[in-house]
C-alpha cells in the first residue's frame, strides 16, 4: 500500500493523461479498489465533503440564549430585587433565567440534531465499483481511485477522469454557469492548458448526468475538487434560514415586547404620580413586562416543526426544508405520477399482438409460470415463431434482471422491462443465449421524452441489428415496414389504423402498451451515434399490454384529498386511454379524456391557465410540459405539490411550491432538487404528509393562542389593579412561575399534540392567511378577559375580607388553576373538550395533574411557600377556587358550541 494521503494531491492535468495512466497513479484498476484499501484511504484523506460554513457550536447556542431581550428584562428584574433586599425573589428570578436559557438551549440543540439526522438520511448516494462489484455508497465515502458508475440522473460525487462513456452528457451549470449540457468521452487531450468547461474527458463534483452512461476514476475529493475550491462562494446559499412562519412569529413576538414595555411605562408613570414607592413600582413594572411576554413562543414553533419533521420521517416522508412543513398545509393541488405512485409499479404482460393476431398471457408477477393463449388454448404450431420474433425484440432491448427470493420473483431495474423479460421468457426467448450469439454494441437507454429505448447488437451474420421498445404511437410513426405472416412488408396506412385500434383497445383495459420494432444496418455505426439515426425506418413487430394494478390505498387517499378541498391531477407519460381508464378507476376523473402533450403544444400559456383548473389527467407529456402545468396552476393562485422521478423532472420539481421526489425510483438529481422525499413512492404517503402539515400548523396556532391568552389575562389583571390603585395582585415571581411552568409545560404538550382527525375535512388554508387572524385575536381577548375577571373577583373579595398575602395567594392559585384547566380546551378550536379523550395527550394530562399537586403542596411547604410567598389555603377554599377557575373553560366551551365550525376559513 502506498501512503495514501499523498496520492494525487498535486493539482495535475489529468485530462492530458490516458485513462490507464490515471488508473496507475491511483493504484486502481477497472474493477475498482478493494474495500480494505478504500477504507484505509477514507481514514487517510477524510470524508468526501465540502466543508460548510461553520455551524454554531454548543457554546454559541448557549450564549445565543442570552441574546433575547426578555432574558435581559429578567436579569434586570433579578438585580433590582436583589438590590432592594428581596433575596428570595432575586434568586428565584435567576434560577428561572438559567432554567429558561437551558430549556431554549436544549430545544435548539435537539432541533439542530434532528436536522442533522435528516440531512444524513437524505444524503446523496453513488454507485461505485469496488472489489469488482457495483454497489451503492453514501457520496461522503468516495475516495481517490474509486471507480464511479454514472447514468442519467446521477450526481457526480467527486472530480473524476472518464474511463468509458456512452452518449454521456453532463449538466455543469453548478460549476461553469453554462446551462447547455456537455458531451463527454474518454479520449485524452494533448498537453496544454484547458479550462474546466472544455475538459471533456473529466467530470466534476456537484455536476449531474443528463443522459447516457459512463465510468470514471476519482482523482480528487472533498475540498481538493474544483467545487471545493469555489466552495466559499456557495456557503451563503446553503445556510438554512428561519421559515416564513418563524420569521413572522419572531416579528410578532418583538411587537408584543414593545407593546408590553409601552404599557409598563405608562403604568409606571401613573404609579409615580400617585406617589407609590419606587421600589414597589419597579417590581410591579418588571412583573408586568414579564407577564406580557410569552417566553415560550419562539421555542414552540421550532419544537412543533422539528418534532413534526421527525414524525414525518417515521411515516416515510423525508423533509429537506423545514419551511415545506408550513407550505404542505396549504396545498391545493397535488400533481402526481401514475406509474409506481398511484399504481403499485408491478407490471404483468396480459396481452400480446403480433402479425395481426392478439394473444392472452396468463400468470402473475415476475415469475416464469404462465402461458400464452390463442383463443383460450395454448398457442402452438405456426404461432410460435411469430411470438418468438416479438419476444426477441422485447428481450433483446432489455436491461432488467429477475431473481427469486424466498419463493417470490423480483425485478432489478425498470419494472416495464422486467415484465417484457417475463413475457419474452414465456414465448421461449432467452437473453443469455442472445447475448452470446449477438453481443450488445450500443445501448440507447429509455428516457421519458423519447419514450423508447434501443439496443444495437452484432448479429451472427455479421450485420448490425437494432431492437427498439417504446410507446407504441410514436414508435409506429418511425416504422416503414411491418412484420406479418407473409414476412416483412411495407407498412400501409390500413396497417397503421389496425394497430392503433389494437393499442386503443388495450389501453381502455387499463393496460400500459409497449410497441416493439427492429431493423438492421448495412453501414458500420460508431458508438457516438444518436438515437434519431438508429430509431428510424423501423420494422414494426408487435405490441405488449401490461397491467399495473392501482394501489389499494390510492383510492381512499384521493377521496381524502377531495374531502380536504385538494385537487389531484395525474400527469403521466403513458397513453391517454390507459391514463383515463386508471384515473376513472381511482376517482380522479370521471371518464373525461386525458389532455395530451400534443394538445399542450398547441395551447398558449393563457389558454392553459384558463383550462388548467378543469384538467385532471395529462398523458404522453414530457418533463417540459410538467413545468408548464405547474406554472399555469400557480398563475391561478394554486399551491402546487408535484412529484417526479426522472432527471428531466427536476425543473418542474424546483418550480412547484412543494417538489416531491420518489425515494425508490427517483434519481439523485431529482432528490436533491426536491423539498420532500417520499421513501415508499406511494401517493397515500403524500396525502399523509399534507395531513401532517395541516396538523403541525394547527398545533402551532393553538399553542400560540394558549400562551398569548395567558399573557393577556395577566396583563389585564395587573393593569386594572394598578389603575384602581390596588396592591399588585401577582408578584413577579408568580408571573414567572405561571409563564414558565404552568403555561410553558402545557404549551409544549400542545405543540406536539395529536393531529385533529378532522383536519382533512376542511378546505386548505390560504397561504396568505395570517395565523393571528380576527378569530384568533378575538378568542385571545375573550379568554384573557374571562380569566382576568375571575382572578380579579377572587382577589378583590379576599382583599376586603382577609390580608394582602392571602388575597395574592388566592389570586395566584385561581390563575394557575384556570390556566391549566384551559389547556384542555385549547386542544381544539372547534371541538368540545368532552369529545376529545384526555388519554390522546397523556403528557398534557400528566403535566396538568403534576402542576395541581405542586401548587397545593407548595402552599404547605416552607421552602417553596417562602419562595412563592404563598400562605396555606384551607381545603374548602380550594374547592371554591377550583370552581371559579373552571369558569373560563366553561364559557369558552359554550362559545365553541354556538360558533359555526367553518369560521376557521
Ligand atoms: P409514466 O411513468 O408516467 O407511466 P413513462 O414516462 O415512464 O410514464 O413512460 C411513458 C411511456 O414510455 C410508457 O407508456 C411506455 O410506452 C414507454 N416506456 C416506459 N418505460 C419504458 C422502457 N423501459 N423501455 C421502453 N419504453 C418504455
Ligand atoms: Mg415512469
Coordinates of C-alpha atoms in Angstrom, one line a residue, residues 35 125-138 147 149:
X35 CA -13.0 -2.4 0.3
X125 CA -25.7 8.1 -2.8
X126 CA -23.3 7.0 -5.6
X127 CA -22.7 3.8 -7.4
X128 CA -19.1 2.6 -7.1
X129 CA -17.3 -0.4 -8.4
X130 CA -15.3 -1.9 -5.6
X131 CA -14.0 -5.5 -5.3
X132 CA -15.2 -5.9 -8.9
X133 CA -18.8 -5.4 -7.9
X134 CA -21.1 -2.4 -8.3
X135 CA -22.7 -1.2 -5.1
X136 CA -24.3 1.9 -3.8
X137 CA -22.4 4.1 -1.2
X138 CA -23.0 7.4 0.5
X147 CA -14.5 3.9 -10.0
X149 CA -20.6 4.4 -12.3

